[in-house]
Amino acid sequence: MPDSASTPDLDLRLVRYFTAVAEHRHFGRAAEALRITQPSLSRQVRRLEQQLGVRLLDRTPQGSRLTGAGEDFLPRAQALLRAAALAAASARAAAEPARITIGYSMSAWVTPAVRVLRHQYPDAEVRTLHLRCRESRTALLDHRVDALVTRLPFPTDRLRVTVLYEEPRVLLVPLGHRLAGRESLTLDDIAGEPLPRLRQPYPEFSAFWRIEPRPDGSRVPDGPVIEELEDKFELVAGGQAVAVSAGAHSARLRGDIAAVPLRGVEPSRVVLATRDDDRRRLVAAFRRAAQAHLTGPEPAGPANVPASPVPA
């Protein structure tokens, strides 16, 4: 067994900073995600390296790269953060068992199911939290939320995922675009159109919304880099790119954008995700409410259930 006197007293905040840089492979993007300055992030990572007595990251012209020690430390650091989050969440659950936080992202609706849950458990504290799509899975595993309604694809290990409904994908174009008046489109119709590149930690996420690789192996032209899917609307309206979205309602709030259905591509799936080891009563109750009432893109209140005075 390791000598407890020689075990470094690790600051979990520093460990979290290191994992953010490791996941983004870039100090600047990690600092932005953490909402701190890049110099401060660099100092904190150096402090962790000093505590461990090893170099974890090397800077490169393209960003940052894990050293051998960093590669070995990363999964252990992630496990350490998960264990700390689980310990804190378990303590809170023991003290306040009637509490649940429901996350949602990417134009997913939760209000009807939240209203049902509040009606069924009036003494419970039911919170909602809007999340950026790239932080959704992390928020669930870090116990910032207990349930998540969002869209696939994302890694589903350690999660219980239930498909709630599907929406066809559409192409968003400015009203004056050559494709704006079409009833539907195929991938051949958009072969030369640039699509935004999504800055995401999961390659499969960006690939899904760019529909790549294409069946014929052709390359998808690159449009501007965006941080969130919502950023695409301004790009499309300004004629800088077209973009793939889900459902014709995607363009409903913009009078200068048209949504044209795409044929021959798999739909977008809206799902409910929870931690696979979470068996709490409120989580199970929300799952039942979501499956019963979150069945399409429009927020429709359940019948015979009074509206909650607390907005979702």
PDB file of C-alpha atoms in Angstrom:
ATOM      1  CA  MET A   1       0.000   0.000   0.000  1.00  0.00           C
ATOM      2  CA  PRO A   2       1.251   3.538  -0.677  1.00  0.00           C
ATOM      3  CA  ASP A   3       2.660   5.450   2.261  1.00  0.00           C
ATOM      4  CA  SER A   4      -0.021   7.999   3.210  1.00  0.00           C
ATOM      5  CA  ALA A   5       2.655  10.431   4.336  1.00  0.00           C
ATOM      6  CA  SER A   6       4.120  10.497   0.819  1.00  0.00           C
ATOM      7  CA  THR A   7       0.780  10.672  -1.029  1.00  0.00           C
ATOM      8  CA  PRO A   8       0.322  14.117  -2.623  1.00  0.00           C
ATOM      9  CA  ASP A   9      -2.647  16.121  -1.351  1.00  0.00           C
ATOM     10  CA  LEU A  10      -4.252  16.766  -4.746  1.00  0.00           C
ATOM     11  CA  ASP A  11      -6.488  19.777  -5.264  1.00  0.00           C
ATOM     12  CA  LEU A  12      -9.531  18.507  -7.205  1.00  0.00           C
ATOM     13  CA  ARG A  13      -9.915  21.901  -8.845  1.00  0.00           C
ATOM     14  CA  LEU A  14      -6.465  21.522 -10.400  1.00  0.00           C
ATOM     15  CA  VAL A  15      -7.276  17.992 -11.491  1.00  0.00           C
ATOM     16  CA  ARG A  16     -10.451  19.270 -13.184  1.00  0.00           C
ATOM     17  CA  TYR A  17      -8.451  21.960 -14.990  1.00  0.00           C
ATOM     18  CA  PHE A  18      -5.999  19.365 -16.281  1.00  0.00           C
ATOM     19  CA  THR A  19      -8.785  17.098 -17.592  1.00  0.00           C
ATOM     20  CA  ALA A  20     -10.379  20.062 -19.394  1.00  0.00           C
ATOM     21  CA  VAL A  21      -7.127  20.828 -21.228  1.00  0.00           C
ATOM     22  CA  ALA A  22      -6.615  17.132 -21.981  1.00  0.00           C
ATOM     23  CA  GLU A  23     -10.121  16.807 -23.431  1.00  0.00           C
ATOM     24  CA  HIS A  24      -9.956  20.013 -25.518  1.00  0.00           C
ATOM     25  CA  ARG A  25      -6.278  19.517 -26.478  1.00  0.00           C
ATOM     26  CA  HIS A  26      -5.983  23.306 -26.317  1.00  0.00           C
ATOM     27  CA  PHE A  27      -5.412  25.698 -23.386  1.00  0.00           C
ATOM     28  CA  GLY A  28      -7.414  28.508 -24.969  1.00  0.00           C
ATOM     29  CA  ARG A  29     -10.536  26.438 -25.648  1.00  0.00           C
ATOM     30  CA  ALA A  30     -10.295  24.782 -22.236  1.00  0.00           C
ATOM     31  CA  ALA A  31     -10.004  28.169 -20.534  1.00  0.00           C
ATOM     32  CA  GLU A  32     -13.069  29.388 -22.399  1.00  0.00           C
ATOM     33  CA  ALA A  33     -15.056  26.304 -21.360  1.00  0.00           C
ATOM     34  CA  LEU A  34     -13.956  26.746 -17.742  1.00  0.00           C
ATOM     35  CA  ARG A  35     -14.638  30.502 -17.895  1.00  0.00           C
ATOM     36  CA  ILE A  36     -11.179  31.467 -16.640  1.00  0.00           C
ATOM     37  CA  THR A  37      -8.269  33.191 -18.352  1.00  0.00           C
ATOM     38  CA  GLN A  38      -5.709  31.204 -20.274  1.00  0.00           C
ATOM     39  CA  PRO A  39      -2.718  32.416 -18.190  1.00  0.00           C
ATOM     40  CA  SER A  40      -4.531  31.435 -15.001  1.00  0.00           C
ATOM     41  CA  LEU A  41      -5.296  27.984 -16.411  1.00  0.00           C
ATOM     42  CA  SER A  42      -1.647  27.511 -17.395  1.00  0.00           C
ATOM     43  CA  ARG A  43      -0.539  28.416 -13.864  1.00  0.00           C
ATOM     44  CA  GLN A  44      -2.989  25.987 -12.276  1.00  0.00           C
ATOM     45  CA  VAL A  45      -1.875  23.105 -14.499  1.00  0.00           C
ATOM     46  CA  ARG A  46       1.774  23.880 -13.644  1.00  0.00           C
ATOM     47  CA  ARG A  47       0.846  23.741  -9.939  1.00  0.00           C
ATOM     48  CA  LEU A  48      -0.617  20.279 -10.435  1.00  0.00           C
ATOM     49  CA  GLU A  49       2.500  19.164 -12.296  1.00  0.00           C
ATOM     50  CA  GLN A  50       4.623  20.470  -9.426  1.00  0.00           C
ATOM     51  CA  GLN A  51       2.519  18.549  -6.914  1.00  0.00           C
ATOM     52  CA  LEU A  52       2.942  15.351  -8.911  1.00  0.00           C
ATOM     53  CA  GLY A  53       6.563  15.975  -9.840  1.00  0.00           C
ATOM     54  CA  VAL A  54       5.950  15.167 -13.535  1.00  0.00           C
ATOM     55  CA  ARG A  55       5.105  17.042 -16.737  1.00  0.00           C
ATOM     56  CA  LEU A  56       1.605  16.190 -17.924  1.00  0.00           C
ATOM     57  CA  LEU A  57       1.224  18.344 -21.032  1.00  0.00           C
ATOM     58  CA  ASP A  58       3.440  19.609 -23.834  1.00  0.00           C
ATOM     59  CA  ARG A  59       2.470  22.701 -25.795  1.00  0.00           C
ATOM     60  CA  THR A  60       2.548  22.411 -29.608  1.00  0.00           C
ATOM     61  CA  PRO A  61       1.807  24.900 -32.409  1.00  0.00           C
ATOM     62  CA  GLN A  62      -1.536  23.128 -32.856  1.00  0.00           C
ATOM     63  CA  GLY A  63      -2.514  23.202 -29.163  1.00  0.00           C
ATOM     64  CA  SER A  64      -1.361  20.832 -26.432  1.00  0.00           C
ATOM     65  CA  ARG A  65      -0.361  17.183 -26.226  1.00  0.00           C
ATOM     66  CA  LEU A  66      -0.367  14.724 -23.355  1.00  0.00           C
ATOM     67  CA  THR A  67       2.993  13.385 -22.237  1.00  0.00           C
ATOM     68  CA  GLY A  68       3.369   9.725 -21.330  1.00  0.00           C
ATOM     69  CA  ALA A  69       2.720  10.630 -17.713  1.00  0.00           C
ATOM     70  CA  GLY A  70      -0.304  12.671 -18.777  1.00  0.00           C
ATOM     71  CA  GLU A  71      -1.745   9.763 -20.788  1.00  0.00           C
ATOM     72  CA  ASP A  72      -1.426   7.539 -17.737  1.00  0.00           C
ATOM     73  CA  PHE A  73      -2.812  10.125 -15.310  1.00  0.00           C
ATOM     74  CA  LEU A  74      -5.845  11.226 -17.377  1.00  0.00           C
ATOM     75  CA  PRO A  75      -8.170   8.213 -16.849  1.00  0.00           C
ATOM     76  CA  ARG A  76      -7.224   8.126 -13.167  1.00  0.00           C
ATOM     77  CA  ALA A  77      -7.927  11.845 -12.872  1.00  0.00           C
ATOM     78  CA  GLN A  78     -11.325  11.412 -14.536  1.00  0.00           C
ATOM     79  CA  ALA A  79     -12.135   8.524 -12.192  1.00  0.00           C
ATOM     80  CA  LEU A  80     -11.070  10.655  -9.222  1.00  0.00           C
ATOM     81  CA  LEU A  81     -13.407  13.483 -10.250  1.00  0.00           C
ATOM     82  CA  ARG A  82     -16.290  11.054 -10.805  1.00  0.00           C
ATOM     83  CA  ALA A  83     -15.718   9.495  -7.392  1.00  0.00           C
ATOM     84  CA  ALA A  84     -15.673  12.928  -5.743  1.00  0.00           C
ATOM     85  CA  ALA A  85     -18.854  13.976  -7.553  1.00  0.00           C
ATOM     86  CA  LEU A  86     -20.565  10.721  -6.583  1.00  0.00           C
ATOM     87  CA  ALA A  87     -19.539  11.120  -2.936  1.00  0.00           C
ATOM     88  CA  ALA A  88     -20.883  14.684  -2.836  1.00  0.00           C
ATOM     89  CA  ALA A  89     -24.094  13.740  -4.632  1.00  0.00           C
ATOM     90  CA  SER A  90     -24.686  10.764  -2.350  1.00  0.00           C
ATOM     91  CA  ALA A  91     -24.252  12.961   0.709  1.00  0.00           C
ATOM     92  CA  ARG A  92     -26.691  15.536  -0.678  1.00  0.00           C
ATOM     93  CA  ALA A  93     -29.178  12.829  -1.622  1.00  0.00           C
ATOM     94  CA  ALA A  94     -29.057  11.393   1.896  1.00  0.00           C
ATOM     95  CA  ALA A  95     -29.692  14.828   3.404  1.00  0.00           C
ATOM     96  CA  GLU A  96     -32.201  16.029   0.798  1.00  0.00           C
ATOM     97  CA  PRO A  97     -33.688  12.985  -0.944  1.00  0.00           C
ATOM     98  CA  ALA A  98     -36.538  14.890  -2.608  1.00  0.00           C
ATOM     99  CA  ARG A  99     -34.456  16.835  -5.118  1.00  0.00           C
ATOM    100  CA  ILE A 100     -33.788  16.450  -8.834  1.00  0.00           C
ATOM    101  CA  THR A 101     -32.126  18.670 -11.443  1.00  0.00           C
ATOM    102  CA  ILE A 102     -33.179  18.113 -15.052  1.00  0.00           C
ATOM    103  CA  GLY A 103     -30.902  19.297 -17.831  1.00  0.00           C
ATOM    104  CA  TYR A 104     -31.894  20.008 -21.407  1.00  0.00           C
ATOM    105  CA  SER A 105     -30.080  21.169 -24.526  1.00  0.00           C
ATOM    106  CA  MET A 106     -30.273  21.425 -28.305  1.00  0.00           C
ATOM    107  CA  SER A 107     -33.890  22.658 -28.609  1.00  0.00           C
ATOM    108  CA  ALA A 108     -35.210  19.765 -26.515  1.00  0.00           C
ATOM    109  CA  TRP A 109     -38.365  20.430 -24.474  1.00  0.00           C
ATOM    110  CA  VAL A 110     -38.823  19.305 -20.848  1.00  0.00           C
ATOM    111  CA  THR A 111     -41.678  21.493 -19.583  1.00  0.00           C
ATOM    112  CA  PRO A 112     -44.576  18.983 -19.942  1.00  0.00           C
ATOM    113  CA  ALA A 113     -42.710  16.236 -18.064  1.00  0.00           C
ATOM    114  CA  VAL A 114     -41.424  18.666 -15.430  1.00  0.00           C
ATOM    115  CA  ARG A 115     -44.969  19.913 -14.845  1.00  0.00           C
ATOM    116  CA  VAL A 116     -46.177  16.344 -14.299  1.00  0.00           C
ATOM    117  CA  LEU A 117     -43.341  15.591 -11.883  1.00  0.00           C
ATOM    118  CA  ARG A 118     -44.036  18.710  -9.827  1.00  0.00           C
ATOM    119  CA  HIS A 119     -47.708  17.803  -9.676  1.00  0.00           C
ATOM    120  CA  GLN A 120     -46.965  14.230  -8.559  1.00  0.00           C
ATOM    121  CA  TYR A 121     -44.351  15.273  -5.992  1.00  0.00           C
ATOM    122  CA  PRO A 122     -45.369  18.725  -4.717  1.00  0.00           C
ATOM    123  CA  ASP A 123     -42.884  18.587  -1.827  1.00  0.00           C
ATOM    124  CA  ALA A 124     -39.917  17.750  -4.075  1.00  0.00           C
ATOM    125  CA  GLU A 125     -37.451  20.338  -5.318  1.00  0.00           C
ATOM    126  CA  VAL A 126     -37.511  20.002  -9.116  1.00  0.00           C
ATOM    127  CA  ARG A 127     -34.977  22.195 -10.884  1.00  0.00           C
ATOM    128  CA  THR A 128     -34.201  22.645 -14.581  1.00  0.00           C
ATOM    129  CA  LEU A 129     -30.940  23.719 -16.161  1.00  0.00           C
ATOM    130  CA  HIS A 130     -30.217  24.641 -19.770  1.00  0.00           C
ATOM    131  CA  LEU A 131     -26.864  23.273 -20.943  1.00  0.00           C
ATOM    132  CA  ARG A 132     -24.656  23.887 -23.922  1.00  0.00           C
ATOM    133  CA  CYS A 133     -24.601  20.745 -26.031  1.00  0.00           C
ATOM    134  CA  ARG A 134     -20.893  20.086 -25.535  1.00  0.00           C
ATOM    135  CA  GLU A 135     -21.180  20.136 -21.725  1.00  0.00           C
ATOM    136  CA  SER A 136     -24.352  18.056 -21.412  1.00  0.00           C
ATOM    137  CA  ARG A 137     -22.866  14.592 -20.885  1.00  0.00           C
ATOM    138  CA  THR A 138     -20.203  15.926 -18.519  1.00  0.00           C
ATOM    139  CA  ALA A 139     -22.851  17.705 -16.448  1.00  0.00           C
ATOM    140  CA  LEU A 140     -24.698  14.411 -16.048  1.00  0.00           C
ATOM    141  CA  LEU A 141     -21.628  12.403 -15.034  1.00  0.00           C
ATOM    142  CA  ASP A 142     -20.465  15.188 -12.714  1.00  0.00           C
ATOM    143  CA  HIS A 143     -23.874  15.146 -10.966  1.00  0.00           C
ATOM    144  CA  ARG A 144     -24.705  18.745 -11.884  1.00  0.00           C
ATOM    145  CA  VAL A 145     -27.905  17.305 -13.383  1.00  0.00           C
ATOM    146  CA  ASP A 146     -29.688  14.031 -12.650  1.00  0.00           C
ATOM    147  CA  ALA A 147     -31.496  13.610 -15.953  1.00  0.00           C
ATOM    148  CA  LEU A 148     -30.767  15.009 -19.393  1.00  0.00           C
ATOM    149  CA  VAL A 149     -32.972  15.526 -22.439  1.00  0.00           C
ATOM    150  CA  THR A 150     -30.839  16.123 -25.518  1.00  0.00           C
ATOM    151  CA  ARG A 151     -29.986  14.717 -28.935  1.00  0.00           C
ATOM    152  CA  LEU A 152     -27.770  11.871 -30.018  1.00  0.00           C
ATOM    153  CA  PRO A 153     -24.997  11.215 -30.854  1.00  0.00           C
ATOM    154  CA  PHE A 154     -22.734  11.319 -27.791  1.00  0.00           C
ATOM    155  CA  PRO A 155     -20.864   8.610 -25.847  1.00  0.00           C
ATOM    156  CA  THR A 156     -23.384   6.591 -23.825  1.00  0.00           C
ATOM    157  CA  ASP A 157     -21.075   4.539 -21.594  1.00  0.00           C
ATOM    158  CA  ARG A 158     -22.117   4.675 -17.914  1.00  0.00           C
ATOM    159  CA  LEU A 159     -25.490   6.093 -18.983  1.00  0.00           C
ATOM    160  CA  ARG A 160     -29.012   4.752 -19.387  1.00  0.00           C
ATOM    161  CA  VAL A 161     -30.400   6.228 -22.608  1.00  0.00           C
ATOM    162  CA  THR A 162     -34.008   6.102 -23.798  1.00  0.00           C
ATOM    163  CA  VAL A 163     -35.137   7.409 -27.192  1.00  0.00           C
ATOM    164  CA  LEU A 164     -38.140   9.713 -26.742  1.00  0.00           C
ATOM    165  CA  TYR A 165     -38.868  10.674 -30.347  1.00  0.00           C
ATOM    166  CA  GLU A 166     -37.293  11.254 -33.751  1.00  0.00           C
ATOM    167  CA  GLU A 167     -37.239  14.277 -36.031  1.00  0.00           C
ATOM    168  CA  PRO A 168     -36.233  14.346 -39.697  1.00  0.00           C
ATOM    169  CA  ARG A 169     -33.158  16.366 -40.500  1.00  0.00           C
ATOM    170  CA  VAL A 170     -33.464  19.454 -42.685  1.00  0.00           C
ATOM    171  CA  LEU A 171     -31.141  21.812 -44.507  1.00  0.00           C
ATOM    172  CA  LEU A 172     -31.242  25.436 -43.372  1.00  0.00           C
ATOM    173  CA  VAL A 173     -30.644  27.948 -46.181  1.00  0.00           C
ATOM    174  CA  PRO A 174     -31.158  31.708 -46.566  1.00  0.00           C
ATOM    175  CA  LEU A 175     -34.404  32.612 -48.316  1.00  0.00           C
ATOM    176  CA  GLY A 176     -32.610  33.728 -51.476  1.00  0.00           C
ATOM    177  CA  HIS A 177     -30.612  30.511 -51.808  1.00  0.00           C
ATOM    178  CA  ARG A 178     -30.985  28.376 -54.945  1.00  0.00           C
ATOM    179  CA  LEU A 179     -32.344  25.471 -52.830  1.00  0.00           C
ATOM    180  CA  ALA A 180     -34.786  27.471 -50.699  1.00  0.00           C
ATOM    181  CA  GLY A 181     -37.877  26.654 -52.759  1.00  0.00           C
ATOM    182  CA  ARG A 182     -37.321  22.899 -53.090  1.00  0.00           C
ATOM    183  CA  GLU A 183     -39.770  20.439 -51.520  1.00  0.00           C
ATOM    184  CA  SER A 184     -36.910  18.161 -50.438  1.00  0.00           C
ATOM    185  CA  LEU A 185     -33.219  17.565 -51.031  1.00  0.00           C
ATOM    186  CA  THR A 186     -30.773  14.683 -51.290  1.00  0.00           C
ATOM    187  CA  LEU A 187     -27.091  14.592 -50.381  1.00  0.00           C
ATOM    188  CA  ASP A 188     -26.267  14.935 -54.082  1.00  0.00           C
ATOM    189  CA  ASP A 189     -28.114  18.270 -54.113  1.00  0.00           C
ATOM    190  CA  ILE A 190     -25.876  19.702 -51.372  1.00  0.00           C
ATOM    191  CA  ALA A 191     -22.583  18.091 -52.393  1.00  0.00           C
ATOM    192  CA  GLY A 192     -20.794  21.398 -52.949  1.00  0.00           C
ATOM    193  CA  GLU A 193     -22.325  23.350 -50.079  1.00  0.00           C
ATOM    194  CA  PRO A 194     -20.031  24.336 -47.164  1.00  0.00           C
ATOM    195  CA  LEU A 195     -21.252  23.214 -43.745  1.00  0.00           C
ATOM    196  CA  PRO A 196     -20.144  24.692 -40.401  1.00  0.00           C
ATOM    197  CA  ARG A 197     -17.532  22.804 -38.408  1.00  0.00           C
ATOM    198  CA  LEU A 198     -18.508  22.166 -34.797  1.00  0.00           C
ATOM    199  CA  ARG A 199     -15.903  22.522 -32.073  1.00  0.00           C
ATOM    200  CA  GLN A 200     -16.895  19.458 -30.065  1.00  0.00           C
ATOM    201  CA  PRO A 201     -15.062  16.919 -27.890  1.00  0.00           C
ATOM    202  CA  TYR A 202     -16.907  14.062 -29.653  1.00  0.00           C
ATOM    203  CA  PRO A 203     -15.999  13.560 -33.350  1.00  0.00           C
ATOM    204  CA  GLU A 204     -19.187  11.590 -33.996  1.00  0.00           C
ATOM    205  CA  PHE A 205     -21.277  14.618 -32.990  1.00  0.00           C
ATOM    206  CA  SER A 206     -19.785  16.905 -35.621  1.00  0.00           C
ATOM    207  CA  ALA A 207     -19.873  14.101 -38.200  1.00  0.00           C
ATOM    208  CA  PHE A 208     -23.603  13.592 -37.615  1.00  0.00           C
ATOM    209  CA  TRP A 209     -24.497  17.248 -38.203  1.00  0.00           C
ATOM    210  CA  ARG A 210     -22.210  17.505 -41.229  1.00  0.00           C
ATOM    211  CA  ILE A 211     -23.371  14.113 -42.564  1.00  0.00           C
ATOM    212  CA  GLU A 212     -19.872  12.808 -43.103  1.00  0.00           C
ATOM    213  CA  PRO A 213     -18.443  10.726 -44.496  1.00  0.00           C
ATOM    214  CA  ARG A 214     -20.743  10.954 -47.490  1.00  0.00           C
ATOM    215  CA  PRO A 215     -21.798   7.642 -49.104  1.00  0.00           C
ATOM    216  CA  ASP A 216     -19.676   8.324 -52.197  1.00  0.00           C
ATOM    217  CA  GLY A 217     -16.618   9.216 -50.122  1.00  0.00           C
ATOM    218  CA  SER A 218     -16.647  12.852 -51.191  1.00  0.00           C
ATOM    219  CA  ARG A 219     -15.347  15.511 -48.813  1.00  0.00           C
ATOM    220  CA  VAL A 220     -17.763  17.915 -47.130  1.00  0.00           C
ATOM    221  CA  PRO A 221     -16.694  21.521 -47.831  1.00  0.00           C
ATOM    222  CA  ASP A 222     -15.754  23.352 -44.637  1.00  0.00           C
ATOM    223  CA  GLY A 223     -17.705  26.366 -43.475  1.00  0.00           C
ATOM    224  CA  PRO A 224     -16.846  28.548 -40.465  1.00  0.00           C
ATOM    225  CA  VAL A 225     -16.079  26.974 -37.086  1.00  0.00           C
ATOM    226  CA  ILE A 226     -18.903  27.348 -34.543  1.00  0.00           C
ATOM    227  CA  GLU A 227     -19.034  26.620 -30.817  1.00  0.00           C
ATOM    228  CA  GLU A 228     -22.714  25.699 -30.508  1.00  0.00           C
ATOM    229  CA  LEU A 229     -25.384  24.511 -32.929  1.00  0.00           C
ATOM    230  CA  GLU A 230     -27.393  27.667 -32.249  1.00  0.00           C
ATOM    231  CA  ASP A 231     -24.567  29.716 -33.823  1.00  0.00           C
ATOM    232  CA  LYS A 232     -25.447  28.313 -37.223  1.00  0.00           C
ATOM    233  CA  PHE A 233     -28.544  30.478 -37.686  1.00  0.00           C
ATOM    234  CA  GLU A 234     -26.634  33.725 -38.110  1.00  0.00           C
ATOM    235  CA  LEU A 235     -24.156  32.072 -40.476  1.00  0.00           C
ATOM    236  CA  VAL A 236     -26.973  30.727 -42.619  1.00  0.00           C
ATOM    237  CA  ALA A 237     -28.904  33.994 -42.657  1.00  0.00           C
ATOM    238  CA  GLY A 238     -25.731  35.823 -43.668  1.00  0.00           C
ATOM    239  CA  GLY A 239     -25.083  33.462 -46.567  1.00  0.00           C
ATOM    240  CA  GLN A 240     -21.772  32.143 -45.171  1.00  0.00           C
ATOM    241  CA  ALA A 241     -22.898  28.518 -45.123  1.00  0.00           C
ATOM    242  CA  VAL A 242     -25.883  26.210 -45.082  1.00  0.00           C
ATOM    243  CA  ALA A 243     -26.460  23.981 -42.058  1.00  0.00           C
ATOM    244  CA  VAL A 244     -28.133  20.727 -41.117  1.00  0.00           C
ATOM    245  CA  SER A 245     -30.694  20.888 -38.334  1.00  0.00           C
ATOM    246  CA  ALA A 246     -33.602  18.847 -37.000  1.00  0.00           C
ATOM    247  CA  GLY A 247     -37.231  19.459 -37.862  1.00  0.00           C
ATOM    248  CA  ALA A 248     -38.869  22.166 -39.923  1.00  0.00           C
ATOM    249  CA  HIS A 249     -39.468  24.165 -36.722  1.00  0.00           C
ATOM    250  CA  SER A 250     -35.708  24.907 -36.692  1.00  0.00           C
ATOM    251  CA  ALA A 251     -36.210  27.971 -38.858  1.00  0.00           C
ATOM    252  CA  ARG A 252     -39.550  29.068 -37.400  1.00  0.00           C
ATOM    253  CA  LEU A 253     -38.092  31.917 -35.352  1.00  0.00           C
ATOM    254  CA  ARG A 254     -36.197  33.376 -38.311  1.00  0.00           C
ATOM    255  CA  GLY A 255     -38.031  34.959 -41.199  1.00  0.00           C
ATOM    256  CA  ASP A 256     -34.873  34.983 -43.308  1.00  0.00           C
ATOM    257  CA  ILE A 257     -34.166  31.227 -43.201  1.00  0.00           C
ATOM    258  CA  ALA A 258     -35.895  28.296 -44.917  1.00  0.00           C
ATOM    259  CA  ALA A 259     -35.813  24.664 -43.770  1.00  0.00           C
ATOM    260  CA  VAL A 260     -35.858  22.084 -46.574  1.00  0.00           C
ATOM    261  CA  PRO A 261     -36.305  18.364 -45.693  1.00  0.00           C
ATOM    262  CA  LEU A 262     -33.362  16.051 -46.410  1.00  0.00           C
ATOM    263  CA  ARG A 263     -34.177  12.664 -47.907  1.00  0.00           C
ATOM    264  CA  GLY A 264     -32.111   9.532 -47.416  1.00  0.00           C
ATOM    265  CA  VAL A 265     -30.488  10.513 -44.084  1.00  0.00           C
ATOM    266  CA  GLU A 266     -31.243   9.086 -40.658  1.00  0.00           C
ATOM    267  CA  PRO A 267     -33.341  11.263 -38.344  1.00  0.00           C
ATOM    268  CA  SER A 268     -32.233  13.126 -35.255  1.00  0.00           C
ATOM    269  CA  ARG A 269     -33.139  11.295 -32.040  1.00  0.00           C
ATOM    270  CA  VAL A 270     -34.140  13.132 -28.875  1.00  0.00           C
ATOM    271  CA  VAL A 271     -33.276  11.034 -25.835  1.00  0.00           C
ATOM    272  CA  LEU A 272     -33.485  10.949 -22.074  1.00  0.00           C
ATOM    273  CA  ALA A 273     -30.188  10.058 -20.395  1.00  0.00           C
ATOM    274  CA  THR A 274     -29.572   9.277 -16.734  1.00  0.00           C
ATOM    275  CA  ARG A 275     -26.647   7.751 -14.889  1.00  0.00           C
ATOM    276  CA  ASP A 276     -26.925   3.987 -15.177  1.00  0.00           C
ATOM    277  CA  ASP A 277     -26.451   3.498 -11.418  1.00  0.00           C
ATOM    278  CA  ASP A 278     -29.059   6.081 -10.361  1.00  0.00           C
ATOM    279  CA  ARG A 279     -32.112   4.248  -9.015  1.00  0.00           C
ATOM    280  CA  ARG A 280     -33.722   7.121  -7.120  1.00  0.00           C
ATOM    281  CA  ARG A 281     -37.497   7.478  -7.061  1.00  0.00           C
ATOM    282  CA  LEU A 282     -37.599  10.957  -8.623  1.00  0.00           C
ATOM    283  CA  VAL A 283     -35.339   9.904 -11.484  1.00  0.00           C
ATOM    284  CA  ALA A 284     -37.568   6.921 -12.255  1.00  0.00           C
ATOM    285  CA  ALA A 285     -40.665   9.136 -12.021  1.00  0.00           C
ATOM    286  CA  PHE A 286     -39.200  11.677 -14.432  1.00  0.00           C
ATOM    287  CA  ARG A 287     -38.332   8.876 -16.870  1.00  0.00           C
ATOM    288  CA  ARG A 288     -41.953   7.753 -16.881  1.00  0.00           C
ATOM    289  CA  ALA A 289     -43.185  11.336 -17.328  1.00  0.00           C
ATOM    290  CA  ALA A 290     -40.728  11.984 -20.166  1.00  0.00           C
ATOM    291  CA  GLN A 291     -41.731   8.831 -22.028  1.00  0.00           C
ATOM    292  CA  ALA A 292     -45.402   9.741 -21.683  1.00  0.00           C
ATOM    293  CA  HIS A 293     -45.268  13.470 -22.413  1.00  0.00           C
ATOM    294  CA  LEU A 294     -42.095  14.286 -24.356  1.00  0.00           C
ATOM    295  CA  THR A 295     -43.174  12.695 -27.610  1.00  0.00           C
ATOM    296  CA  GLY A 296     -42.534  15.426 -30.170  1.00  0.00           C
ATOM    297  CA  PRO A 297     -40.933  18.801 -30.844  1.00  0.00           C
ATOM    298  CA  GLU A 298     -43.882  20.900 -29.679  1.00  0.00           C
ATOM    299  CA  PRO A 299     -44.275  21.603 -25.948  1.00  0.00           C
ATOM    300  CA  ALA A 300     -47.744  20.306 -25.123  1.00  0.00           C
ATOM    301  CA  GLY A 301     -49.043  20.310 -21.559  1.00  0.00           C
ATOM    302  CA  PRO A 302     -50.466  17.029 -20.204  1.00  0.00           C
ATOM    303  CA  ALA A 303     -54.188  16.766 -19.823  1.00  0.00           C
ATOM    304  CA  ASN A 304     -55.819  17.324 -16.432  1.00  0.00           C
ATOM    305  CA  VAL A 305     -52.594  18.473 -14.797  1.00  0.00           C
ATOM    306  CA  PRO A 306     -52.556  22.006 -13.380  1.00  0.00           C
ATOM    307  CA  ALA A 307     -49.739  24.267 -14.500  1.00  0.00           C
ATOM    308  CA  SER A 308     -46.852  24.616 -12.087  1.00  0.00           C
ATOM    309  CA  PRO A 309     -46.363  28.076 -10.606  1.00  0.00           C
ATOM    310  CA  VAL A 310     -42.601  27.650 -11.080  1.00  0.00           C
ATOM    311  CA  PRO A 311     -41.564  28.046 -14.737  1.00  0.00           C
ATOM    312  CA  ALA A 312     -39.477  25.305 -16.327  1.00  0.00           C
TER     313      ALA A 312
END
